[in-house]
Amino acid sequence: MSGGTGSDPYLPLPAGTEASSQARIPIEKLPELPARGVGYWAEPWCGIFTVLVLSLLLVGLTTSVAAEGRKEVELATGRILVSAIWTWAAIAAACTAYIILGGAGEIKRSPETCYPIPDEVYEKLLTSQSLDSMRNVDGPQGSTYCVRCLVWRPPTKVAGRGHHCNTCQRCVTGFDHHCGVFGRCIVAGNMPCFYAVMAMFVLGSVTAMGTMFVVSGDSFRETTAEHAVATTAAATSTTAAVKAIQTWMI
């Protein structure tokens, strides 16, 4: 932990404490971080699949309906709505990527976050004892030391709620919840992206319905009638062919 500045969520240390702990147990000699849970690797595919399928459906619907426009105003409006739906899909994809890959709120190991190591933890590390039975250690002004990640979590009033996620197996700040769809913790740092993904689905649905409304006049009815005539003709031809085959067989 470095000396206190207004933006530093970590607390200043007594002189010499950090240097002493780091000299005895450097960061590279600390026990490995816990292995990620299965959900950390599996759950994001659910989010990727959901966003991809919804995007393809809404983009495909909007594009196909807009292409049916016949009047100039319908074609112009359709082009605008198609551009909009692609924009919503791109934003949703970018936000999904940030949620999954951004690592928002995760507390990384560093001299500022790892030291000073609490005495009870320090003694167990020096004697190579397991930390599994230990509880997290309370620090000054509401900070806590995670005995799994071996990092200090800042006070809630400074950096938001600190939490060790059993799926991600990392400590985060500003914790809200772990999302089982995206497989990541939703924290203050990626909350805007989380809401943006949901907002893009709403905007995409409105855009698709708006496109149907714009091309729901004469052009849409004419196109529907043409499709109906073509379908009827195909059915008639198929029926005639079947009857001809039946006559030939007799």
PDB file of C-alpha atoms in Angstrom:
ATOM      1  CA  MET A   1       0.000   0.000   0.000  1.00  0.00           C
ATOM      2  CA  SER A   2       1.355   3.350  -0.954  1.00  0.00           C
ATOM      3  CA  GLY A   3       1.099   6.674   0.777  1.00  0.00           C
ATOM      4  CA  GLY A   4      -2.406   8.110   0.890  1.00  0.00           C
ATOM      5  CA  THR A   5      -3.702  10.227  -1.956  1.00  0.00           C
ATOM      6  CA  GLY A   6      -7.284  11.223  -2.470  1.00  0.00           C
ATOM      7  CA  SER A   7      -7.787   8.604  -5.214  1.00  0.00           C
ATOM      8  CA  ASP A   8      -5.888   5.744  -3.604  1.00  0.00           C
ATOM      9  CA  PRO A   9      -8.361   3.270  -2.015  1.00  0.00           C
ATOM     10  CA  TYR A  10      -5.599   1.622   0.014  1.00  0.00           C
ATOM     11  CA  LEU A  11      -4.396   2.854   3.366  1.00  0.00           C
ATOM     12  CA  PRO A  12      -0.865   4.082   4.193  1.00  0.00           C
ATOM     13  CA  LEU A  13       1.353   1.623   6.080  1.00  0.00           C
ATOM     14  CA  PRO A  14       3.622   2.079   9.058  1.00  0.00           C
ATOM     15  CA  ALA A  15       7.141   2.987   7.948  1.00  0.00           C
ATOM     16  CA  GLY A  16       9.217  -0.059   7.072  1.00  0.00           C
ATOM     17  CA  THR A  17       6.371  -2.572   7.357  1.00  0.00           C
ATOM     18  CA  GLU A  18       5.833  -3.077   3.645  1.00  0.00           C
ATOM     19  CA  ALA A  19       9.533  -3.364   2.854  1.00  0.00           C
ATOM     20  CA  SER A  20      10.036  -5.920   5.635  1.00  0.00           C
ATOM     21  CA  SER A  21       7.132  -8.155   4.536  1.00  0.00           C
ATOM     22  CA  GLN A  22       8.085  -7.950   0.876  1.00  0.00           C
ATOM     23  CA  ALA A  23      11.717  -8.786   1.635  1.00  0.00           C
ATOM     24  CA  ARG A  24      10.766 -11.912   3.567  1.00  0.00           C
ATOM     25  CA  ILE A  25       7.939 -13.105   1.259  1.00  0.00           C
ATOM     26  CA  PRO A  26       8.016 -11.454  -2.185  1.00  0.00           C
ATOM     27  CA  ILE A  27       4.861 -11.585  -4.304  1.00  0.00           C
ATOM     28  CA  GLU A  28       6.245 -14.280  -6.611  1.00  0.00           C
ATOM     29  CA  LYS A  29       6.752 -16.547  -3.580  1.00  0.00           C
ATOM     30  CA  LEU A  30       3.178 -16.256  -2.319  1.00  0.00           C
ATOM     31  CA  PRO A  31       0.904 -19.300  -2.786  1.00  0.00           C
ATOM     32  CA  GLU A  32      -0.797 -19.464  -6.184  1.00  0.00           C
ATOM     33  CA  LEU A  33      -4.163 -17.841  -6.578  1.00  0.00           C
ATOM     34  CA  PRO A  34      -7.146 -20.222  -6.324  1.00  0.00           C
ATOM     35  CA  ALA A  35      -8.090 -22.063  -9.516  1.00  0.00           C
ATOM     36  CA  ARG A  36     -11.035 -20.558 -11.375  1.00  0.00           C
ATOM     37  CA  GLY A  37     -14.359 -22.318 -10.929  1.00  0.00           C
ATOM     38  CA  VAL A  38     -15.891 -24.328 -13.776  1.00  0.00           C
ATOM     39  CA  GLY A  39     -18.559 -21.680 -14.227  1.00  0.00           C
ATOM     40  CA  TYR A  40     -15.919 -19.049 -14.979  1.00  0.00           C
ATOM     41  CA  TRP A  41     -15.086 -20.880 -18.217  1.00  0.00           C
ATOM     42  CA  ALA A  42     -18.510 -22.368 -19.059  1.00  0.00           C
ATOM     43  CA  GLU A  43     -21.000 -19.614 -18.214  1.00  0.00           C
ATOM     44  CA  PRO A  44     -19.714 -16.954 -20.651  1.00  0.00           C
ATOM     45  CA  TRP A  45     -20.709 -19.160 -23.593  1.00  0.00           C
ATOM     46  CA  CYS A  46     -24.321 -18.803 -22.483  1.00  0.00           C
ATOM     47  CA  GLY A  47     -24.018 -15.016 -22.642  1.00  0.00           C
ATOM     48  CA  ILE A  48     -22.217 -15.091 -25.984  1.00  0.00           C
ATOM     49  CA  PHE A  49     -24.844 -17.441 -27.460  1.00  0.00           C
ATOM     50  CA  THR A  50     -27.733 -15.354 -26.113  1.00  0.00           C
ATOM     51  CA  VAL A  51     -26.393 -12.046 -27.435  1.00  0.00           C
ATOM     52  CA  LEU A  52     -25.411 -13.610 -30.777  1.00  0.00           C
ATOM     53  CA  VAL A  53     -28.763 -15.306 -31.405  1.00  0.00           C
ATOM     54  CA  LEU A  54     -30.843 -12.279 -30.388  1.00  0.00           C
ATOM     55  CA  SER A  55     -28.656 -10.006 -32.511  1.00  0.00           C
ATOM     56  CA  LEU A  56     -28.949 -12.262 -35.566  1.00  0.00           C
ATOM     57  CA  LEU A  57     -32.715 -12.569 -35.181  1.00  0.00           C
ATOM     58  CA  LEU A  58     -33.332  -8.841 -34.773  1.00  0.00           C
ATOM     59  CA  VAL A  59     -30.836  -7.812 -37.470  1.00  0.00           C
ATOM     60  CA  GLY A  60     -32.171 -10.441 -39.871  1.00  0.00           C
ATOM     61  CA  LEU A  61     -35.801  -9.474 -39.247  1.00  0.00           C
ATOM     62  CA  THR A  62     -35.129  -5.755 -39.644  1.00  0.00           C
ATOM     63  CA  THR A  63     -33.016  -6.213 -42.774  1.00  0.00           C
ATOM     64  CA  SER A  64     -35.458  -8.568 -44.508  1.00  0.00           C
ATOM     65  CA  VAL A  65     -38.503  -6.437 -43.755  1.00  0.00           C
ATOM     66  CA  ALA A  66     -36.740  -3.214 -44.819  1.00  0.00           C
ATOM     67  CA  ALA A  67     -35.835  -4.842 -48.147  1.00  0.00           C
ATOM     68  CA  GLU A  68     -39.550  -5.275 -48.916  1.00  0.00           C
ATOM     69  CA  GLY A  69     -40.104  -1.523 -49.122  1.00  0.00           C
ATOM     70  CA  ARG A  70     -41.260  -0.188 -52.495  1.00  0.00           C
ATOM     71  CA  LYS A  71     -41.796   3.542 -51.944  1.00  0.00           C
ATOM     72  CA  GLU A  72     -38.854   5.929 -51.627  1.00  0.00           C
ATOM     73  CA  VAL A  73     -39.800   6.970 -48.097  1.00  0.00           C
ATOM     74  CA  GLU A  74     -39.987   3.329 -47.048  1.00  0.00           C
ATOM     75  CA  LEU A  75     -36.591   2.560 -48.558  1.00  0.00           C
ATOM     76  CA  ALA A  76     -34.967   5.620 -46.954  1.00  0.00           C
ATOM     77  CA  THR A  77     -36.471   4.913 -43.545  1.00  0.00           C
ATOM     78  CA  GLY A  78     -35.569   1.250 -43.885  1.00  0.00           C
ATOM     79  CA  ARG A  79     -31.914   2.113 -44.500  1.00  0.00           C
ATOM     80  CA  ILE A  80     -31.852   4.248 -41.357  1.00  0.00           C
ATOM     81  CA  LEU A  81     -33.444   1.500 -39.274  1.00  0.00           C
ATOM     82  CA  VAL A  82     -31.059  -1.133 -40.648  1.00  0.00           C
ATOM     83  CA  SER A  83     -28.105   1.092 -39.712  1.00  0.00           C
ATOM     84  CA  ALA A  84     -29.616   1.516 -36.245  1.00  0.00           C
ATOM     85  CA  ILE A  85     -30.109  -2.204 -35.663  1.00  0.00           C
ATOM     86  CA  TRP A  86     -26.504  -2.911 -36.667  1.00  0.00           C
ATOM     87  CA  THR A  87     -25.369  -0.194 -34.252  1.00  0.00           C
ATOM     88  CA  TRP A  88     -27.339  -1.733 -31.367  1.00  0.00           C
ATOM     89  CA  ALA A  89     -25.888  -5.164 -32.197  1.00  0.00           C
ATOM     90  CA  ALA A  90     -22.327  -3.774 -32.282  1.00  0.00           C
ATOM     91  CA  ILE A  91     -22.779  -2.033 -28.921  1.00  0.00           C
ATOM     92  CA  ALA A  92     -24.194  -5.210 -27.384  1.00  0.00           C
ATOM     93  CA  ALA A  93     -21.233  -7.230 -28.699  1.00  0.00           C
ATOM     94  CA  ALA A  94     -18.687  -4.683 -27.408  1.00  0.00           C
ATOM     95  CA  CYS A  95     -20.302  -4.534 -23.968  1.00  0.00           C
ATOM     96  CA  THR A  96     -20.441  -8.325 -23.775  1.00  0.00           C
ATOM     97  CA  ALA A  97     -16.751  -8.523 -24.654  1.00  0.00           C
ATOM     98  CA  TYR A  98     -15.871  -6.018 -21.945  1.00  0.00           C
ATOM     99  CA  ILE A  99     -17.937  -7.824 -19.313  1.00  0.00           C
ATOM    100  CA  ILE A 100     -16.244 -11.129 -20.101  1.00  0.00           C
ATOM    101  CA  LEU A 101     -12.694  -9.960 -20.825  1.00  0.00           C
ATOM    102  CA  GLY A 102     -12.377  -6.626 -19.024  1.00  0.00           C
ATOM    103  CA  GLY A 103     -11.635  -7.909 -15.510  1.00  0.00           C
ATOM    104  CA  ALA A 104     -13.457  -4.924 -14.038  1.00  0.00           C
ATOM    105  CA  GLY A 105     -13.047  -4.489 -10.278  1.00  0.00           C
ATOM    106  CA  GLU A 106     -10.625  -7.400  -9.854  1.00  0.00           C
ATOM    107  CA  ILE A 107      -7.965  -6.747  -7.231  1.00  0.00           C
ATOM    108  CA  LYS A 108      -4.594  -7.688  -8.689  1.00  0.00           C
ATOM    109  CA  ARG A 109      -1.658  -8.713  -6.551  1.00  0.00           C
ATOM    110  CA  SER A 110       0.826  -5.875  -6.131  1.00  0.00           C
ATOM    111  CA  PRO A 111       2.914  -4.344  -3.343  1.00  0.00           C
ATOM    112  CA  GLU A 112       0.018  -1.939  -2.706  1.00  0.00           C
ATOM    113  CA  THR A 113      -2.574  -4.700  -2.312  1.00  0.00           C
ATOM    114  CA  CYS A 114      -0.604  -7.577  -0.746  1.00  0.00           C
ATOM    115  CA  TYR A 115       1.324  -5.836   2.016  1.00  0.00           C
ATOM    116  CA  PRO A 116       1.563  -5.688   4.940  1.00  0.00           C
ATOM    117  CA  ILE A 117       0.640  -9.336   5.427  1.00  0.00           C
ATOM    118  CA  PRO A 118      -1.296  -9.738   8.703  1.00  0.00           C
ATOM    119  CA  ASP A 119       0.756 -11.373  11.456  1.00  0.00           C
ATOM    120  CA  GLU A 120      -1.349 -14.541  11.709  1.00  0.00           C
ATOM    121  CA  VAL A 121      -1.183 -15.052   7.934  1.00  0.00           C
ATOM    122  CA  TYR A 122       2.505 -14.160   7.818  1.00  0.00           C
ATOM    123  CA  GLU A 123       3.383 -16.796  10.425  1.00  0.00           C
ATOM    124  CA  LYS A 124       1.500 -19.540   8.581  1.00  0.00           C
ATOM    125  CA  LEU A 125       3.155 -18.631   5.285  1.00  0.00           C
ATOM    126  CA  LEU A 126       6.626 -18.701   6.858  1.00  0.00           C
ATOM    127  CA  THR A 127       5.972 -22.197   8.225  1.00  0.00           C
ATOM    128  CA  SER A 128       4.200 -23.398   5.032  1.00  0.00           C
ATOM    129  CA  GLN A 129       0.927 -24.041   6.879  1.00  0.00           C
ATOM    130  CA  SER A 130      -2.425 -24.148   5.100  1.00  0.00           C
ATOM    131  CA  LEU A 131      -4.657 -21.073   5.208  1.00  0.00           C
ATOM    132  CA  ASP A 132      -7.846 -23.003   4.428  1.00  0.00           C
ATOM    133  CA  SER A 133      -9.190 -22.854   7.994  1.00  0.00           C
ATOM    134  CA  MET A 134      -8.515 -19.153   8.453  1.00  0.00           C
ATOM    135  CA  ARG A 135     -11.080 -16.391   8.320  1.00  0.00           C
ATOM    136  CA  ASN A 136     -10.461 -13.121   6.526  1.00  0.00           C
ATOM    137  CA  VAL A 137      -8.577 -10.611   8.638  1.00  0.00           C
ATOM    138  CA  ASP A 138     -10.143  -7.277   9.547  1.00  0.00           C
ATOM    139  CA  GLY A 139      -7.913  -4.270   8.949  1.00  0.00           C
ATOM    140  CA  PRO A 140      -8.024  -0.566   9.730  1.00  0.00           C
ATOM    141  CA  GLN A 141     -10.999   1.604   8.779  1.00  0.00           C
ATOM    142  CA  GLY A 142     -13.070  -1.309   7.465  1.00  0.00           C
ATOM    143  CA  SER A 143     -10.514  -2.872   5.114  1.00  0.00           C
ATOM    144  CA  THR A 144     -10.236  -6.687   5.032  1.00  0.00           C
ATOM    145  CA  TYR A 145      -7.469  -9.086   4.039  1.00  0.00           C
ATOM    146  CA  CYS A 146      -8.569 -12.061   1.927  1.00  0.00           C
ATOM    147  CA  VAL A 147      -6.725 -15.205   2.971  1.00  0.00           C
ATOM    148  CA  ARG A 148      -7.439 -16.853  -0.402  1.00  0.00           C
ATOM    149  CA  CYS A 149      -6.250 -14.115  -2.763  1.00  0.00           C
ATOM    150  CA  LEU A 150      -3.799 -12.674  -0.188  1.00  0.00           C
ATOM    151  CA  VAL A 151      -4.808  -9.106  -0.991  1.00  0.00           C
ATOM    152  CA  TRP A 152      -6.279  -6.231   0.968  1.00  0.00           C
ATOM    153  CA  ARG A 153      -9.817  -5.191   0.042  1.00  0.00           C
ATOM    154  CA  PRO A 154     -10.406  -1.454   0.509  1.00  0.00           C
ATOM    155  CA  PRO A 155     -13.138  -0.168   2.827  1.00  0.00           C
ATOM    156  CA  THR A 156     -16.646  -0.273   1.409  1.00  0.00           C
ATOM    157  CA  LYS A 157     -17.089   3.469   1.800  1.00  0.00           C
ATOM    158  CA  VAL A 158     -14.017   4.064  -0.385  1.00  0.00           C
ATOM    159  CA  ALA A 159     -14.246   1.512  -3.212  1.00  0.00           C
ATOM    160  CA  GLY A 160     -17.641  -0.155  -2.802  1.00  0.00           C
ATOM    161  CA  ARG A 161     -18.411  -3.601  -1.459  1.00  0.00           C
ATOM    162  CA  GLY A 162     -15.451  -5.993  -1.515  1.00  0.00           C
ATOM    163  CA  HIS A 163     -16.184  -9.656  -2.185  1.00  0.00           C
ATOM    164  CA  HIS A 164     -14.396 -12.921  -3.001  1.00  0.00           C
ATOM    165  CA  CYS A 165     -16.378 -14.711  -5.720  1.00  0.00           C
ATOM    166  CA  ASN A 166     -16.485 -18.497  -5.400  1.00  0.00           C
ATOM    167  CA  THR A 167     -16.903 -18.879  -9.171  1.00  0.00           C
ATOM    168  CA  CYS A 168     -14.327 -16.351 -10.384  1.00  0.00           C
ATOM    169  CA  GLN A 169     -12.111 -17.132  -7.348  1.00  0.00           C
ATOM    170  CA  ARG A 170     -10.907 -13.545  -7.177  1.00  0.00           C
ATOM    171  CA  CYS A 171     -11.596 -10.534  -4.980  1.00  0.00           C
ATOM    172  CA  VAL A 172     -13.388  -7.587  -6.540  1.00  0.00           C
ATOM    173  CA  THR A 173     -14.419  -4.124  -5.451  1.00  0.00           C
ATOM    174  CA  GLY A 174     -17.796  -2.523  -6.058  1.00  0.00           C
ATOM    175  CA  PHE A 175     -19.452  -5.980  -6.114  1.00  0.00           C
ATOM    176  CA  ASP A 176     -23.145  -6.222  -7.040  1.00  0.00           C
ATOM    177  CA  HIS A 177     -23.682  -9.853  -8.077  1.00  0.00           C
ATOM    178  CA  HIS A 178     -22.167 -12.725 -10.032  1.00  0.00           C
ATOM    179  CA  CYS A 179     -23.970 -13.092 -13.365  1.00  0.00           C
ATOM    180  CA  GLY A 180     -24.570 -16.707 -14.331  1.00  0.00           C
ATOM    181  CA  VAL A 181     -25.273 -15.684 -17.942  1.00  0.00           C
ATOM    182  CA  PHE A 182     -21.989 -13.888 -18.604  1.00  0.00           C
ATOM    183  CA  GLY A 183     -19.990 -15.848 -16.025  1.00  0.00           C
ATOM    184  CA  ARG A 184     -18.475 -12.742 -14.463  1.00  0.00           C
ATOM    185  CA  CYS A 185     -18.981 -10.577 -11.422  1.00  0.00           C
ATOM    186  CA  ILE A 186     -21.039  -7.484 -12.132  1.00  0.00           C
ATOM    187  CA  VAL A 187     -19.322  -4.623 -10.318  1.00  0.00           C
ATOM    188  CA  ALA A 188     -19.307  -0.837 -10.433  1.00  0.00           C
ATOM    189  CA  GLY A 189     -16.767  -0.913 -13.271  1.00  0.00           C
ATOM    190  CA  ASN A 190     -18.844  -2.976 -15.719  1.00  0.00           C
ATOM    191  CA  MET A 191     -22.367  -2.216 -14.506  1.00  0.00           C
ATOM    192  CA  PRO A 192     -22.955   0.323 -17.334  1.00  0.00           C
ATOM    193  CA  CYS A 193     -22.099  -2.380 -19.890  1.00  0.00           C
ATOM    194  CA  PHE A 194     -24.434  -4.848 -18.171  1.00  0.00           C
ATOM    195  CA  TYR A 195     -27.338  -2.417 -18.401  1.00  0.00           C
ATOM    196  CA  ALA A 196     -26.327  -1.430 -21.942  1.00  0.00           C
ATOM    197  CA  VAL A 197     -26.666  -5.024 -23.180  1.00  0.00           C
ATOM    198  CA  MET A 198     -30.233  -5.181 -21.862  1.00  0.00           C
ATOM    199  CA  ALA A 199     -30.994  -1.729 -23.277  1.00  0.00           C
ATOM    200  CA  MET A 200     -29.723  -2.786 -26.722  1.00  0.00           C
ATOM    201  CA  PHE A 201     -32.142  -5.729 -26.722  1.00  0.00           C
ATOM    202  CA  VAL A 202     -35.018  -3.354 -25.987  1.00  0.00           C
ATOM    203  CA  LEU A 203     -33.865  -0.891 -28.654  1.00  0.00           C
ATOM    204  CA  GLY A 204     -33.372  -3.730 -31.124  1.00  0.00           C
ATOM    205  CA  SER A 205     -36.894  -5.009 -30.534  1.00  0.00           C
ATOM    206  CA  VAL A 206     -38.347  -1.515 -30.948  1.00  0.00           C
ATOM    207  CA  THR A 207     -36.315  -0.987 -34.136  1.00  0.00           C
ATOM    208  CA  ALA A 208     -37.470  -4.296 -35.633  1.00  0.00           C
ATOM    209  CA  MET A 209     -41.108  -3.542 -34.827  1.00  0.00           C
ATOM    210  CA  GLY A 210     -40.708  -0.006 -36.169  1.00  0.00           C
ATOM    211  CA  THR A 211     -39.396  -1.398 -39.448  1.00  0.00           C
ATOM    212  CA  MET A 212     -42.415  -3.681 -39.742  1.00  0.00           C
ATOM    213  CA  PHE A 213     -44.696  -0.713 -39.070  1.00  0.00           C
ATOM    214  CA  VAL A 214     -42.977   1.435 -41.719  1.00  0.00           C
ATOM    215  CA  VAL A 215     -43.261  -1.268 -44.383  1.00  0.00           C
ATOM    216  CA  SER A 216     -46.719  -2.442 -43.299  1.00  0.00           C
ATOM    217  CA  GLY A 217     -48.676  -0.468 -45.912  1.00  0.00           C
ATOM    218  CA  ASP A 218     -49.353  -1.161 -49.567  1.00  0.00           C
ATOM    219  CA  SER A 219     -45.821  -2.390 -50.263  1.00  0.00           C
ATOM    220  CA  PHE A 220     -46.019  -5.019 -47.569  1.00  0.00           C
ATOM    221  CA  ARG A 221     -49.449  -6.179 -48.719  1.00  0.00           C
ATOM    222  CA  GLU A 222     -48.318  -6.273 -52.350  1.00  0.00           C
ATOM    223  CA  THR A 223     -45.267  -8.312 -51.457  1.00  0.00           C
ATOM    224  CA  THR A 224     -47.370 -10.659 -49.333  1.00  0.00           C
ATOM    225  CA  ALA A 225     -49.855 -11.095 -52.191  1.00  0.00           C
ATOM    226  CA  GLU A 226     -47.035 -11.843 -54.634  1.00  0.00           C
ATOM    227  CA  HIS A 227     -45.643 -14.452 -52.247  1.00  0.00           C
ATOM    228  CA  ALA A 228     -49.113 -15.961 -51.900  1.00  0.00           C
ATOM    229  CA  VAL A 229     -49.582 -16.136 -55.706  1.00  0.00           C
ATOM    230  CA  ALA A 230     -46.156 -17.708 -56.136  1.00  0.00           C
ATOM    231  CA  THR A 231     -46.848 -20.232 -53.384  1.00  0.00           C
ATOM    232  CA  THR A 232     -50.239 -21.120 -54.912  1.00  0.00           C
ATOM    233  CA  ALA A 233     -48.684 -21.553 -58.369  1.00  0.00           C
ATOM    234  CA  ALA A 234     -45.987 -23.795 -56.963  1.00  0.00           C
ATOM    235  CA  ALA A 235     -48.574 -25.873 -55.130  1.00  0.00           C
ATOM    236  CA  THR A 236     -50.708 -26.169 -58.302  1.00  0.00           C
ATOM    237  CA  SER A 237     -47.715 -27.261 -60.371  1.00  0.00           C
ATOM    238  CA  THR A 238     -46.741 -29.814 -57.752  1.00  0.00           C
ATOM    239  CA  THR A 239     -50.301 -31.208 -57.663  1.00  0.00           C
ATOM    240  CA  ALA A 240     -50.424 -31.450 -61.469  1.00  0.00           C
ATOM    241  CA  ALA A 241     -47.087 -33.232 -61.531  1.00  0.00           C
ATOM    242  CA  VAL A 242     -48.260 -35.719 -58.907  1.00  0.00           C
ATOM    243  CA  LYS A 243     -51.434 -36.444 -60.882  1.00  0.00           C
ATOM    244  CA  ALA A 244     -49.428 -36.915 -64.072  1.00  0.00           C
ATOM    245  CA  ILE A 245     -47.161 -39.411 -62.343  1.00  0.00           C
ATOM    246  CA  GLN A 246     -50.161 -41.256 -60.924  1.00  0.00           C
ATOM    247  CA  THR A 247     -51.791 -41.424 -64.445  1.00  0.00           C
ATOM    248  CA  TRP A 248     -48.558 -42.704 -65.969  1.00  0.00           C
ATOM    249  CA  MET A 249     -48.256 -45.384 -63.306  1.00  0.00           C
ATOM    250  CA  ILE A 250     -51.825 -46.559 -63.976  1.00  0.00           C
TER     251      ILE A 250
END
